C-alpha positions as a LaTeX table, in Angstrom:
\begin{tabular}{lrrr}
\hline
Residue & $x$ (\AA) & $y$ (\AA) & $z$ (\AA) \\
\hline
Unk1 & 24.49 & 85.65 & $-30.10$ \\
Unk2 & 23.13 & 82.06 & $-29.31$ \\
Unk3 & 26.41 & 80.64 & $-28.60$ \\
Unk4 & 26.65 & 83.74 & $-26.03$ \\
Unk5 & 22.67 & 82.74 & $-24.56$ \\
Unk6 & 24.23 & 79.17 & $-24.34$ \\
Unk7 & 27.39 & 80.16 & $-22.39$ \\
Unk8 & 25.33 & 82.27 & $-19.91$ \\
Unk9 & 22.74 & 79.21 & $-19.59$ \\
Unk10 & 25.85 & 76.44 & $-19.20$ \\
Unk11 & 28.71 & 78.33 & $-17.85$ \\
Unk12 & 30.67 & 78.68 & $-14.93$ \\
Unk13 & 31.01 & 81.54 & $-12.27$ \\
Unk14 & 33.47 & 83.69 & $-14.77$ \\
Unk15 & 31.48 & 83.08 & $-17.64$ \\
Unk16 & 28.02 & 84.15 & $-15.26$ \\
Unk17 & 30.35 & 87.51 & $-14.14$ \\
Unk18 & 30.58 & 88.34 & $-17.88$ \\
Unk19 & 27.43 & 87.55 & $-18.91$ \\
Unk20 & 25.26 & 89.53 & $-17.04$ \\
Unk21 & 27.20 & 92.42 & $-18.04$ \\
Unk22 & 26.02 & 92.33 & $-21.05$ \\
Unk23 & 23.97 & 94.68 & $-22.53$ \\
Unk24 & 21.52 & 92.40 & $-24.37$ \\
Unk25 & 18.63 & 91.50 & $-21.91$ \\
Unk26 & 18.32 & 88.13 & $-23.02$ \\
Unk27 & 21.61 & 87.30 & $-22.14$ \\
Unk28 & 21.16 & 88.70 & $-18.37$ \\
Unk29 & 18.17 & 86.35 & $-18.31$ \\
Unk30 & 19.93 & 83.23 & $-19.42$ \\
Unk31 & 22.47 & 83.82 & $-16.94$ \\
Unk32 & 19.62 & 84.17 & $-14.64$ \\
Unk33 & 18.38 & 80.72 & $-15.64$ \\
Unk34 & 21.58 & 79.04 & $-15.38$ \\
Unk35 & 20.79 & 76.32 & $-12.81$ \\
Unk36 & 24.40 & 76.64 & $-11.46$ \\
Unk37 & 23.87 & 80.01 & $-10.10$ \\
Unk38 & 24.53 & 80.91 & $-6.64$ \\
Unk39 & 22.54 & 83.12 & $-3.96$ \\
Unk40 & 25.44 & 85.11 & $-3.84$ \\
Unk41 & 25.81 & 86.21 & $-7.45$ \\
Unk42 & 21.64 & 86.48 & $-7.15$ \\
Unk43 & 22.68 & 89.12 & $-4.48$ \\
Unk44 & 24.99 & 90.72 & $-6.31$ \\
Unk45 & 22.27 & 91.63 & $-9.38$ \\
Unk46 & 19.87 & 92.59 & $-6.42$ \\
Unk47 & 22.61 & 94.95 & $-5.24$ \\
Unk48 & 23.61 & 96.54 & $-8.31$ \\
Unk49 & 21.42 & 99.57 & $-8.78$ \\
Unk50 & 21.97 & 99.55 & $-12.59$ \\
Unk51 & 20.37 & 95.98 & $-12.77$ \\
Unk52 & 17.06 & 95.78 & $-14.88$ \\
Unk53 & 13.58 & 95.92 & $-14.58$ \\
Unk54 & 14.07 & 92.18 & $-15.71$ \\
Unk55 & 15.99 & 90.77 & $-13.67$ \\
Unk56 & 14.39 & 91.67 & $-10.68$ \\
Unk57 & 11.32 & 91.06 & $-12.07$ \\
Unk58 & 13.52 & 87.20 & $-12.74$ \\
Unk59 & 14.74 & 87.58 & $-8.99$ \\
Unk60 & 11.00 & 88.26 & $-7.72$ \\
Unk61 & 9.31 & 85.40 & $-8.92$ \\
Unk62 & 12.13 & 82.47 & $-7.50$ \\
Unk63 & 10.54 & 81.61 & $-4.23$ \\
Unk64 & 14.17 & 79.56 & $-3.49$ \\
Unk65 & 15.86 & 83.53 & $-3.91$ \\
Unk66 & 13.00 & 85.07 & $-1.99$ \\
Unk67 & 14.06 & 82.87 & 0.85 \\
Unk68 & 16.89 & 84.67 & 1.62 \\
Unk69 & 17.33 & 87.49 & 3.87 \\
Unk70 & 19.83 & 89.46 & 2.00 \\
Unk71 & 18.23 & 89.18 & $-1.02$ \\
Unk72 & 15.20 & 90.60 & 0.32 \\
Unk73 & 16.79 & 93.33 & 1.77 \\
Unk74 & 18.89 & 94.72 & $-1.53$ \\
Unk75 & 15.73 & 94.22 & $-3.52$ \\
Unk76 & 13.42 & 96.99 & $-0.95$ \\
Unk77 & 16.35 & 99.75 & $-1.35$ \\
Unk78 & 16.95 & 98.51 & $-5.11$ \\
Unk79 & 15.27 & 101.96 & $-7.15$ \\
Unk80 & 13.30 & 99.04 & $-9.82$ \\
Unk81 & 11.86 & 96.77 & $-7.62$ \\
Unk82 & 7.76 & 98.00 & $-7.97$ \\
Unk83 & 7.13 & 99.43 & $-4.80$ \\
Unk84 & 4.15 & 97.11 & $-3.97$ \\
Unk85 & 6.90 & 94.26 & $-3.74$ \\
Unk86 & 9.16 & 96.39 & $-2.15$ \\
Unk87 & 6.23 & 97.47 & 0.64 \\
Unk88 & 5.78 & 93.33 & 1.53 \\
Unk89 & 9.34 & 93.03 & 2.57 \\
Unk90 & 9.53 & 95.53 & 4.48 \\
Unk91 & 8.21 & 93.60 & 7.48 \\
Unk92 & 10.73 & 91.05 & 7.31 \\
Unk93 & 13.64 & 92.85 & 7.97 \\
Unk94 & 15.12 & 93.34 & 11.43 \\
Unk95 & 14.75 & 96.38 & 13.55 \\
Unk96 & 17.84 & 97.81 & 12.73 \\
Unk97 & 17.51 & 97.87 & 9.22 \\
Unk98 & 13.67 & 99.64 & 9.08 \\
Unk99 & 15.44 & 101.88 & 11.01 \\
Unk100 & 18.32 & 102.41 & 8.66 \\
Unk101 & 15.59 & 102.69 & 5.68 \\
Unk102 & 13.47 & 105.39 & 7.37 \\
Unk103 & 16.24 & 107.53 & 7.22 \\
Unk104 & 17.24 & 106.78 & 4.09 \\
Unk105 & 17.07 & 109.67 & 1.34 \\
Unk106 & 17.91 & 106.31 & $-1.43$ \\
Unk107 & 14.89 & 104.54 & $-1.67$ \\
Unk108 & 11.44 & 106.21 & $-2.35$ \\
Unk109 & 9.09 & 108.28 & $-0.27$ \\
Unk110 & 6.78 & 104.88 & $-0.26$ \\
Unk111 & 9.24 & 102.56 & 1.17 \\
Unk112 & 10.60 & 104.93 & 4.11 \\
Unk113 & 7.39 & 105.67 & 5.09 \\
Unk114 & 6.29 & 102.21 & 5.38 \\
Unk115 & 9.52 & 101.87 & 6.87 \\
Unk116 & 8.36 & 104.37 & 9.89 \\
Unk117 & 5.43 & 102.79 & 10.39 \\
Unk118 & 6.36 & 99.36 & 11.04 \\
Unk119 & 9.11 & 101.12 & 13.25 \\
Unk120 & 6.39 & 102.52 & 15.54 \\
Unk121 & 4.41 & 99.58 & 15.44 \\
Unk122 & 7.10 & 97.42 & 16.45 \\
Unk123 & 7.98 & 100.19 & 18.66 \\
Unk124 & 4.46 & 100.03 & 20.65 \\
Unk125 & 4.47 & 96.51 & 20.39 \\
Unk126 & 8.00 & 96.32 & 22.81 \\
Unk127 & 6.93 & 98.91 & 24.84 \\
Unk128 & 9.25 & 101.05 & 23.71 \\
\hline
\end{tabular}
């Protein structure tokens, strides 16, 4: 078990792809932690819909992750991201996309309603 938390804290891109597979949460979390990770293996957990409570939780609090478009965007359709944190992304995404999510029958009732609204508010705002 630790030599499997130090692999997922110290290893490379294979050895990250395993790891978070993993069942044990604390080895999803080191993997998490591993300094060498990339944005796009971060996007890849926040894509996953069978990722845990934890490591979006993990994914939430890293301003550096938060930065990033994509990211933001998996984590509002992503089923465990609370919907509070889901709600304050929302307005960062492009036209396009809150209009992809107010259709959408995949992420809750919360999130495509606030979807709809900031569609008709940006809708006013344009004039059209």
């Amino acid at each position: 078990m630790a030599e499997k938390i130090k692999m997922a804290m110290t290893g490379d891109k294979e050895w990250r792809a395993l790891m978070i597979k993993e069942a044990n949460k604390l080895i999803q979390g080191a993997v998490m932690k591993n300094p060498r990770i990339t944005d796009g293996e971060v996007l890849m957990v926040a894509k996953n819909k069978t990722s845990s409570d934890d490591l979006i939780r993990m994914i939430l609090l890293n301003k550096d992750w938060i930065k990033s478009y994509e990211i933001k965007k998996a984590l509002v359709v992503h089923p465990k991201t609370p919907p509070p944190k889901a709600l304050r992304f929302v307005s960062y995404l492009t036209t396009k996309d809150i209009k992809d999510l107010s259709k959408s029958r995949q992420v809750s009732t919360i999130v495509s309603t606030a979807a709809r609204k900031e569609l008709e508010k940006r809708l006013k705002k344009t004039g059209g």
